[in-house]
Short mmCIF file of C-alpha atoms and ligand atoms in Angstrom, two decimals:
data_model
loop_
_atom_site.label_atom_id
_atom_site.label_comp_id
_atom_site.label_asym_id
_atom_site.label_seq_id
_atom_site.Cartn_x
_atom_site.Cartn_y
_atom_site.Cartn_z
CA MET M 7 77.21 133.29 111.34
CA SER M 8 79.57 135.65 109.54
CA ASN M 9 78.30 138.87 111.13
CA GLU M 10 79.70 137.63 114.42
CA PHE M 11 83.16 138.49 113.02
CA GLN M 12 84.99 141.60 111.91
CA ALA M 13 88.00 142.06 109.69
CA GLY M 14 91.38 143.31 110.92
CA ARG M 15 94.04 142.06 113.28
CA ALA M 16 92.64 143.89 116.30
CA PHE M 17 89.49 141.79 116.12
CA ALA M 18 91.55 138.57 116.13
CA GLN M 19 93.32 139.83 119.23
CA THR M 20 89.98 140.58 120.86
CA LEU M 21 88.80 137.04 120.16
CA ASP M 22 92.00 135.67 121.69
CA ALA M 23 91.60 137.86 124.76
CA GLN M 24 88.07 136.47 125.25
CA ASP M 25 89.05 132.85 124.61
CA PRO M 26 88.64 130.74 127.79
CA LEU M 27 91.01 128.11 126.35
CA SER M 28 93.82 130.47 125.36
CA SER M 29 96.14 129.35 128.18
CA TYR M 30 96.40 125.83 126.70
CA ARG M 31 98.66 127.08 123.92
CA ASP M 32 101.38 127.46 126.51
CA LYS M 33 101.27 123.72 127.28
CA PHE M 34 102.69 122.90 123.83
CA HIS M 35 105.99 123.36 122.02
CA ILE M 36 105.33 125.46 118.91
CA PRO M 37 108.00 124.90 116.25
CA LEU M 38 110.17 127.86 115.27
CA THR M 39 110.93 128.92 111.72
CA ASP M 40 114.51 128.98 110.36
CA SER M 41 114.76 132.60 111.38
CA GLY M 42 113.72 131.77 114.93
CA LYS M 43 110.19 133.17 114.71
CA THR M 44 107.24 131.20 116.15
CA SER M 45 105.64 129.42 113.23
CA ILE M 46 101.96 129.46 112.43
CA TYR M 47 101.36 125.77 112.93
CA LEU M 48 98.22 124.67 111.09
CA CYS M 49 99.13 121.03 110.61
CA GLY M 50 97.65 119.44 113.73
CA ASN M 51 95.53 117.25 111.44
CA SER M 52 98.77 115.52 110.34
CA LEU M 53 100.87 115.61 113.48
CA GLY M 54 99.70 117.27 116.66
CA LEU M 55 102.20 119.34 118.61
CA MET M 56 104.21 118.04 121.51
CA PRO M 57 102.79 118.72 124.96
CA LYS M 58 105.60 120.17 127.07
CA ALA M 59 104.85 117.62 129.79
CA ALA M 60 105.47 114.70 127.40
CA ARG M 61 109.25 114.69 127.80
CA GLN M 62 109.04 114.23 131.54
CA ALA M 63 106.37 111.55 131.16
CA VAL M 64 108.66 109.51 128.89
CA GLU M 65 111.61 110.13 131.15
CA ALA M 66 109.68 108.82 134.15
CA GLU M 67 109.20 105.48 132.38
CA MET M 68 112.84 105.46 131.23
CA ASN M 69 113.84 105.96 134.84
CA ALA M 70 111.57 103.14 135.92
CA TRP M 71 113.25 100.88 133.36
CA ALA M 72 116.69 101.92 134.63
CA ASP M 73 115.76 101.48 138.28
CA LEU M 74 113.49 98.46 138.16
CA GLY M 75 114.13 96.45 135.00
CA VAL M 76 111.42 93.87 134.54
CA CYS M 77 109.85 94.81 137.87
CA GLY M 78 108.54 97.93 136.08
CA TYR M 79 105.71 95.73 134.84
CA PHE M 80 104.39 95.47 138.37
CA LYS M 81 105.59 98.74 139.89
CA ASP M 82 103.36 100.50 142.39
CA GLY M 83 100.99 103.15 141.16
CA ASP M 84 101.02 102.57 137.44
CA PRO M 85 102.47 99.22 136.52
CA TRP M 86 103.35 98.73 132.84
CA VAL M 87 101.15 95.65 132.80
CA ARG M 88 98.13 97.96 133.11
CA PHE M 89 99.58 100.98 131.34
CA ASN M 90 97.20 101.15 128.39
CA GLU M 91 94.25 99.82 130.37
CA ASN M 92 94.61 102.71 132.81
CA ILE M 93 94.20 105.40 130.16
CA ARG M 94 91.17 103.94 128.43
CA GLU M 95 88.69 105.97 130.44
CA GLU M 96 89.95 109.35 129.19
CA MET M 97 90.15 107.94 125.67
CA ALA M 98 86.61 106.54 125.83
CA ALA M 99 85.24 109.92 126.94
CA ILE M 100 86.64 111.56 123.79
CA VAL M 101 85.00 109.13 121.37
CA GLY M 102 81.82 108.50 123.35
CA ALA M 103 82.39 104.91 124.36
CA CYS M 104 82.23 102.79 127.51
CA THR M 105 85.66 102.24 129.02
CA THR M 106 85.83 98.56 128.12
CA GLU M 107 84.83 99.26 124.50
CA VAL M 108 88.18 100.94 123.86
CA VAL M 109 91.73 99.63 123.54
CA LEU M 110 94.96 101.53 122.82
CA MET M 111 97.31 99.47 120.68
CA ASN M 112 99.24 99.23 117.40
CA THR M 113 98.87 101.84 114.71
CA LEU M 114 95.76 102.65 112.75
CA THR M 115 96.19 100.49 109.69
CA VAL M 116 97.09 97.45 111.79
CA ASN M 117 93.97 98.01 113.87
CA LEU M 118 91.85 98.38 110.76
CA HIS M 119 93.02 94.97 109.57
CA LEU M 120 92.41 93.38 112.97
CA MET M 121 88.89 94.81 113.03
CA MET M 122 88.15 93.68 109.47
CA VAL M 123 89.25 90.17 110.41
CA SER M 124 86.36 90.21 112.87
CA PHE M 125 83.82 92.40 111.10
CA TYR M 126 84.32 91.76 107.41
CA ARG M 127 82.98 88.22 107.12
CA PRO M 128 81.70 87.94 103.54
CA GLU M 129 79.17 85.17 103.07
CA GLY M 130 76.77 84.09 100.32
CA THR M 131 75.71 87.14 98.32
CA ARG M 132 76.71 89.59 101.04
CA THR M 133 80.36 90.12 100.18
CA LYS M 134 81.05 93.79 99.45
CA ILE M 135 82.50 96.77 101.28
CA LEU M 136 81.10 100.29 100.87
CA VAL M 137 83.70 103.08 101.09
CA GLU M 138 83.91 106.77 100.16
CA GLU M 139 85.76 108.05 97.11
CA ASN M 140 89.04 109.70 97.97
CA ALA M 141 89.49 107.64 101.11
CA PHE M 142 92.96 107.82 102.63
CA PRO M 143 95.19 105.52 100.51
CA SER M 144 96.11 103.26 103.42
CA ASP M 145 92.46 102.60 104.15
CA ARG M 146 91.78 101.67 100.55
CA GLN M 147 94.84 99.44 100.48
CA ALA M 148 93.65 97.71 103.64
CA VAL M 149 90.10 97.30 102.31
CA ASN M 150 91.23 96.08 98.88
CA SER M 151 93.64 93.56 100.35
CA GLN M 152 91.01 92.20 102.76
CA VAL M 153 88.60 91.75 99.85
CA ALA M 154 91.31 90.00 97.83
CA PHE M 155 92.27 87.89 100.85
CA HIS M 156 88.74 86.48 100.87
CA GLY M 157 89.08 85.64 97.18
CA TYR M 158 87.07 88.50 95.68
CA ASP M 159 88.03 91.12 93.14
CA PRO M 160 88.29 94.61 94.68
CA SER M 161 87.28 96.21 91.37
CA ASP M 162 83.72 94.96 91.79
CA HIS M 163 83.65 94.23 95.51
CA VAL M 164 84.52 97.67 96.80
CA ILE M 165 81.63 100.05 96.19
CA GLU M 166 82.86 103.63 96.15
CA MET M 167 80.57 106.55 97.01
CA GLN M 168 81.18 109.51 94.70
CA PRO M 169 80.39 113.19 95.07
CA ARG M 170 77.82 114.52 92.58
CA THR M 171 79.15 116.16 89.42
CA ASP M 172 81.05 119.36 90.19
CA GLU M 173 80.86 118.78 93.94
CA HIS M 174 83.72 118.00 96.28
CA THR M 175 81.87 116.37 99.15
CA ILE M 176 79.54 113.40 99.28
CA CYS M 177 75.85 113.82 100.12
CA THR M 178 74.77 111.74 103.08
CA GLU M 179 71.48 111.12 101.23
CA ASP M 180 73.45 109.45 98.44
CA ILE M 181 75.16 107.14 100.90
CA LEU M 182 71.82 106.26 102.50
CA LYS M 183 70.30 105.65 99.07
CA THR M 184 73.12 103.32 98.04
CA ILE M 185 72.76 101.38 101.28
CA GLU M 186 69.01 101.18 100.71
CA GLU M 187 69.45 99.94 97.13
CA ARG M 188 72.46 97.68 97.49
CA GLY M 189 72.49 96.85 101.20
CA GLU M 190 71.98 93.14 100.65
CA GLU M 191 75.29 92.88 98.78
CA ILE M 192 77.18 94.85 101.43
CA ALA M 193 78.90 93.03 104.27
CA LEU M 194 80.62 96.11 105.69
CA VAL M 195 80.29 99.88 105.47
CA MET M 196 83.73 101.37 106.19
CA ILE M 197 84.04 105.12 105.93
CA GLY M 198 86.49 107.76 107.16
CA ALA M 199 84.42 109.76 109.65
CA VAL M 200 86.19 112.96 108.57
CA ASN M 201 87.51 112.79 105.03
CA TYR M 202 91.21 113.66 105.17
CA TYR M 203 91.08 115.62 101.91
CA SER M 204 87.89 117.68 102.03
CA GLY M 205 87.48 117.79 105.80
CA GLN M 206 83.88 116.59 105.47
CA PHE M 207 82.43 114.97 108.60
CA PHE M 208 79.80 112.33 107.91
CA ASP M 209 76.63 111.67 109.85
CA LEU M 210 77.77 108.54 111.67
CA ALA M 211 74.44 107.83 113.36
CA GLU M 212 72.36 108.07 110.16
CA ILE M 213 74.74 105.92 108.15
CA THR M 214 74.90 103.31 110.90
CA LYS M 215 71.13 103.16 111.28
CA ALA M 216 70.56 102.74 107.54
CA ALA M 217 73.28 100.08 107.27
CA HIS M 218 71.96 98.09 110.23
CA GLU M 219 68.45 98.13 108.78
CA LYS M 220 69.92 96.33 105.78
CA GLY M 221 71.93 93.90 107.90
CA CYS M 222 75.38 95.40 107.15
CA LEU M 223 78.07 95.94 109.78
CA VAL M 224 79.57 99.41 110.16
CA GLY M 225 83.07 100.62 110.98
CA PHE M 226 84.54 104.12 110.89
CA ASP M 227 88.08 105.35 110.58
CA LEU M 228 88.35 108.21 113.07
CA ALA M 229 91.89 109.30 112.14
CA HIS M 230 90.74 112.87 111.49
CA ALA M 231 87.81 112.82 113.90
CA ALA M 232 89.22 111.59 117.22
CA GLY M 233 90.10 114.55 119.44
CA ASN M 234 88.56 116.83 116.84
CA ILE M 235 84.80 116.25 117.05
CA PRO M 236 82.95 114.76 120.03
CA MET M 237 81.30 111.50 119.02
CA SER M 238 79.00 108.92 120.57
CA LEU M 239 80.19 105.62 119.19
CA HIS M 240 78.32 103.58 121.79
CA ASP M 241 74.96 105.35 121.55
CA ASP M 242 75.15 105.46 117.76
CA ASP M 243 75.48 101.67 117.85
CA ILE M 244 78.57 101.66 115.64
CA ASP M 245 80.12 98.20 115.38
CA PHE M 246 83.78 99.16 115.40
CA ALA M 247 86.09 102.13 114.91
CA VAL M 248 89.84 102.69 114.65
CA TRP M 249 91.97 105.83 114.93
CA CYS M 250 95.46 107.15 115.48
CA ASN M 251 96.47 109.28 118.43
CA TYR M 252 99.11 111.44 116.79
CA LYS M 253 96.88 113.83 114.80
CA TYR M 254 94.44 115.90 116.88
CA LEU M 255 95.34 113.82 119.94
CA ASN M 256 98.99 114.96 120.07
CA GLY M 257 100.45 111.62 121.17
CA GLY M 258 103.61 111.85 119.06
CA PRO M 259 104.71 110.21 115.78
CA ALA M 260 103.49 106.63 115.37
CA CYS M 261 102.25 106.39 118.94
CA PRO M 262 99.74 103.59 119.61
CA GLY M 263 96.33 104.12 118.06
CA GLY M 264 92.90 103.17 119.29
CA ALA M 265 90.14 100.73 118.49
CA PHE M 266 86.51 100.58 119.56
CA VAL M 267 84.37 97.47 119.58
CA HIS M 268 80.74 97.89 120.59
CA GLU M 269 80.01 95.91 123.74
CA LYS M 270 77.12 94.10 122.07
CA HIS M 271 79.78 92.15 120.16
CA THR M 272 81.77 91.09 123.20
CA ASN M 273 79.19 90.54 125.91
CA GLY M 274 78.72 86.82 125.76
CA ASN M 275 79.38 86.46 122.03
CA ALA M 276 81.60 83.43 121.76
CA THR M 277 81.21 83.09 117.98
CA LEU M 278 82.99 86.29 116.98
CA LYS M 279 86.28 85.47 115.27
CA ARG M 280 89.42 87.44 115.99
CA PHE M 281 93.16 87.12 115.72
CA CYS M 282 94.57 86.51 119.19
CA GLY M 283 97.75 87.11 121.14
CA TRP M 284 98.74 86.82 124.78
CA TRP M 285 98.09 90.46 125.75
CA GLY M 286 94.45 90.08 124.74
CA GLU M 287 94.02 87.45 127.38
CA ASP M 288 92.40 88.20 130.70
CA LEU M 289 95.09 89.35 133.15
CA GLU M 290 94.16 86.60 135.62
CA GLU M 291 95.01 83.98 132.99
CA ARG M 292 97.74 85.72 130.97
CA PHE M 293 100.75 84.64 132.93
CA LYS M 294 99.61 81.08 133.48
CA MET M 295 101.15 80.56 130.03
CA THR M 296 98.67 78.03 128.69
CA PRO M 297 97.93 77.88 124.96
CA ASP M 298 94.17 78.36 125.29
CA PHE M 299 92.78 81.89 125.15
CA VAL M 300 90.51 83.42 127.74
CA PRO M 301 89.64 86.84 126.31
CA SER M 302 89.84 90.04 128.31
CA ALA M 303 86.54 91.85 128.63
CA GLY M 304 85.65 94.10 125.73
CA ALA M 305 87.95 95.54 123.10
CA ALA M 306 91.06 94.61 125.08
CA ALA M 307 90.68 91.06 123.75
CA TRP M 308 92.03 92.30 120.39
CA GLN M 309 95.37 93.41 121.83
CA LEU M 310 98.06 91.03 120.61
CA SER M 311 101.25 92.23 122.23
CA ASN M 312 102.44 94.01 125.32
CA ALA M 313 101.95 97.74 125.43
CA ALA M 314 104.49 100.24 124.03
CA VAL M 315 104.97 102.11 127.28
CA PHE M 316 107.42 104.77 126.04
CA SER M 317 105.19 105.83 123.17
CA LEU M 318 102.03 105.61 125.28
CA ALA M 319 103.40 107.94 127.97
CA PRO M 320 102.91 111.06 125.77
CA VAL M 321 99.44 109.81 124.85
CA ARG M 322 98.59 109.69 128.53
CA THR M 323 99.92 113.23 128.97
CA SER M 324 97.82 114.45 126.09
CA LEU M 325 94.64 112.71 127.24
CA LYS M 326 94.96 114.47 130.60
CA ILE M 327 95.01 117.82 128.78
CA PHE M 328 91.87 116.84 126.85
CA ALA M 329 90.13 115.74 130.04
CA GLU M 330 90.93 119.09 131.63
CA ALA M 331 89.94 121.26 128.65
CA GLY M 332 86.85 119.19 127.75
CA ILE M 333 86.20 117.99 124.21
CA GLU M 334 82.89 119.93 124.05
CA HIS M 335 84.62 123.21 124.90
CA LEU M 336 87.33 122.44 122.38
CA ARG M 337 84.69 121.78 119.76
CA ASP M 338 83.05 125.17 120.40
CA LYS M 339 86.32 126.99 119.88
CA SER M 340 87.23 124.80 116.92
CA LEU M 341 84.02 125.66 115.06
CA ARG M 342 84.57 129.32 115.78
CA LEU M 343 88.18 129.22 114.57
CA SER M 344 87.26 127.56 111.28
CA ALA M 345 84.21 129.81 110.78
CA TYR M 346 86.44 132.83 111.37
CA CYS M 347 88.95 131.45 108.88
CA MET M 348 86.24 131.03 106.23
CA TYR M 349 84.85 134.49 106.99
CA LEU M 350 88.28 136.02 106.32
CA LEU M 351 88.86 133.89 103.22
CA ASP M 352 85.51 134.99 101.81
CA GLN M 353 86.85 138.50 101.62
CA VAL M 354 89.90 137.60 99.60
CA ASP M 355 89.20 138.51 96.02
CA ALA M 356 90.92 135.68 94.15
CA GLU M 357 90.40 132.36 92.38
CA PHE M 358 90.06 129.62 94.95
CA GLU M 359 87.39 127.40 96.46
CA ILE M 360 86.78 126.22 99.98
CA LEU M 361 86.09 122.48 99.73
CA THR M 362 85.18 121.94 103.37
CA PRO M 363 81.46 122.12 104.19
CA ARG M 364 80.35 125.35 105.89
CA ASP M 365 77.67 123.50 107.84
CA ASP M 366 78.95 123.08 111.42
CA ALA M 367 77.60 119.53 111.60
CA GLN M 368 79.65 118.51 108.57
CA ARG M 369 83.12 119.73 109.43
CA GLY M 370 85.81 119.55 112.06
CA ALA M 371 88.85 121.75 112.56
CA GLN M 372 90.08 121.51 108.99
CA VAL M 373 89.65 123.94 106.10
CA SER M 374 90.65 122.63 102.66
CA ILE M 375 91.29 125.27 100.05
CA LEU M 376 91.52 124.44 96.35
CA VAL M 377 93.71 127.05 94.67
CA HIS M 378 93.29 127.06 90.92
CA GLY M 379 96.42 127.27 88.83
CA LYS M 380 99.16 128.45 91.10
CA GLY M 381 98.43 126.41 94.20
CA ARG M 382 101.96 125.14 94.57
CA GLU M 383 103.38 128.68 94.43
CA VAL M 384 100.93 129.80 97.07
CA PHE M 385 101.87 126.88 99.26
CA GLU M 386 105.56 127.70 98.94
CA ALA M 387 104.90 131.33 99.80
CA LEU M 388 103.01 130.18 102.90
CA GLU M 389 105.98 128.07 103.93
CA ALA M 390 108.34 130.98 103.37
CA GLY M 391 106.02 133.12 105.49
CA GLY M 392 106.34 130.76 108.45
CA VAL M 393 103.07 128.86 107.99
CA ILE M 394 103.27 125.10 108.47
CA CYS M 395 100.38 123.52 106.60
CA ASP M 396 99.79 120.74 104.15
CA TRP M 397 99.69 120.37 100.38
CA ARG M 398 97.80 117.74 98.38
CA GLU M 399 97.73 117.40 94.63
CA PRO M 400 96.25 118.81 92.46
CA GLY M 401 96.05 122.11 94.33
CA VAL M 402 94.67 121.67 97.80
CA ILE M 403 96.07 123.48 100.80
CA ARG M 404 94.78 121.98 104.01
CA ILE M 405 94.94 123.94 107.21
CA ALA M 406 93.75 122.87 110.63
CA PRO M 407 93.26 125.56 113.26
CA VAL M 408 93.45 123.42 116.41
CA PRO M 409 91.62 124.79 119.45
CA LEU M 410 94.19 123.59 122.00
CA TYR M 411 97.10 125.58 120.63
CA ASN M 412 96.06 127.79 117.73
CA SER M 413 94.94 131.36 118.24
CA TYR M 414 92.57 133.54 116.23
CA GLU M 415 95.60 135.63 115.40
CA ASP M 416 97.25 132.54 113.85
CA VAL M 417 94.25 132.29 111.55
CA TYR M 418 94.36 136.00 110.79
CA GLU M 419 98.03 135.84 109.94
CA PHE M 420 97.56 132.78 107.79
CA VAL M 421 94.91 134.55 105.71
CA GLU M 422 97.13 137.61 105.43
CA ILE M 423 100.08 135.59 104.11
CA PHE M 424 97.75 133.59 101.85
CA THR M 425 96.37 136.81 100.41
CA GLN M 426 99.86 138.18 99.70
CA ALA M 427 100.85 134.85 98.19
CA LEU M 428 98.00 135.24 95.72
CA GLY M 429 99.56 138.49 94.60
CA LEU M 430 97.03 140.76 96.27
CA SER M 431 98.43 143.64 98.22
CA THR M 432 95.45 144.55 100.35
CA VAL M 433 94.64 141.97 102.88
CA MET M 434 90.89 142.10 102.95
CA LYS M 435 88.32 144.24 101.31
CA ALA M 436 86.47 144.93 104.52
CA ALA M 437 89.68 145.79 106.34
CA GLU M 438 90.10 148.99 104.35
C1 PLP T 27 96.58 109.33 109.16
C2 PLP T 27 95.73 108.28 108.62
C3 PLP T 27 96.17 106.95 108.60
C4 PLP T 27 97.55 106.59 109.08
O1 PLP T 27 97.70 105.24 109.31
P1 PLP T 27 98.86 104.64 110.23
O2 PLP T 27 98.60 103.21 110.16
O3 PLP T 27 98.68 105.25 111.61
O4 PLP T 27 100.17 105.05 109.64
C5 PLP T 27 95.29 105.99 108.09
N1 PLP T 27 94.06 106.32 107.64
C6 PLP T 27 93.61 107.60 107.67
C7 PLP T 27 92.23 107.94 107.18
C8 PLP T 27 94.44 108.62 108.14
O5 PLP T 27 94.01 109.87 108.13
#
């Protein structure tokens, strides 16, 4: 892999010149530094950048509100009453689902709770939830509180997969082995598809297959996977998934997230329990205002309230960009960007470790770097150098070269500033 790259800025510029997706950068606002320079934005795993077209998309709905008032719900073309329904298709394509298996609503943690209401149904001796160590805190808080809500103690009802000694990522084999050995106790396997800390992407299909063989249900949190790695939720037979749309999907802070429910659970299954609200009711019935509940087809039945049109408008804008660029093409560039980043980092002669797996199948856009000792100093030097990235204790710098708006030269410049921050004057050995 690494001999496909060369050191030096000129090579980064060559890669950019050959990049078929390079024009997409211009569709986004890139934040400026205090001195007015374009920043090196490597934080799309936390908050994706604003598509330039988003402002106008929000304004169009504001105008509709001003001009039409309540009639906006039924306006011609794209009535608010169908606003989220009408963008499901583009969303479904990104996560590999059928259109009706997807719903855009709420935020991630809310959706995770709603899904666990339906899919964590502890019974008899099957009462536990399997999670990964170092899961995002909100996910653990949601899982622990669901377990406690059912009257169990999270300290022995949440089984946590650990990395092996001295390793930073979790072996899929170990997960499969735990499912094999303890599957009968496990009601639900709930794992972050891409771990937010290490950037590790798990084998969703293998985990799902093993869990189903043992009679467990399976859900994934796609917060760091949606819009990052193409998936096939339907074909992999995953029971449910939840995600947010403001990380790789650039929908704006706290915009509505997504949920996936496999159609096998909604086609004719009247026994599945869920929390209900009027917007989950079939549109034909919704405004008859009766207290009984006739569910919409598919995942839409989980939607409780009417759609947040103003914060969904940028999501729609962003999904159009994804549909145009193609998630598979984005993935190709993404893998190349992160491989290039690791190639450059490998030539920096200093004390740090790359936590993210090098195997293409096990990573997305993110590269997590554990800097021993002076991590915080390095992070501050990166900030001062115009790099926007992310810091996690005890010493992890996370960067996410995003294929829609990051260039190879961004990556080059990041590594250059990183190198200087480590106190090394020459950028890269091979560059000499
Ligand atoms: C970003 C993220 C969240 C955020 O949850 P919200 O409810 O959208 O605030 C939750 N879980 C994971 C794994 C995340 O990466």
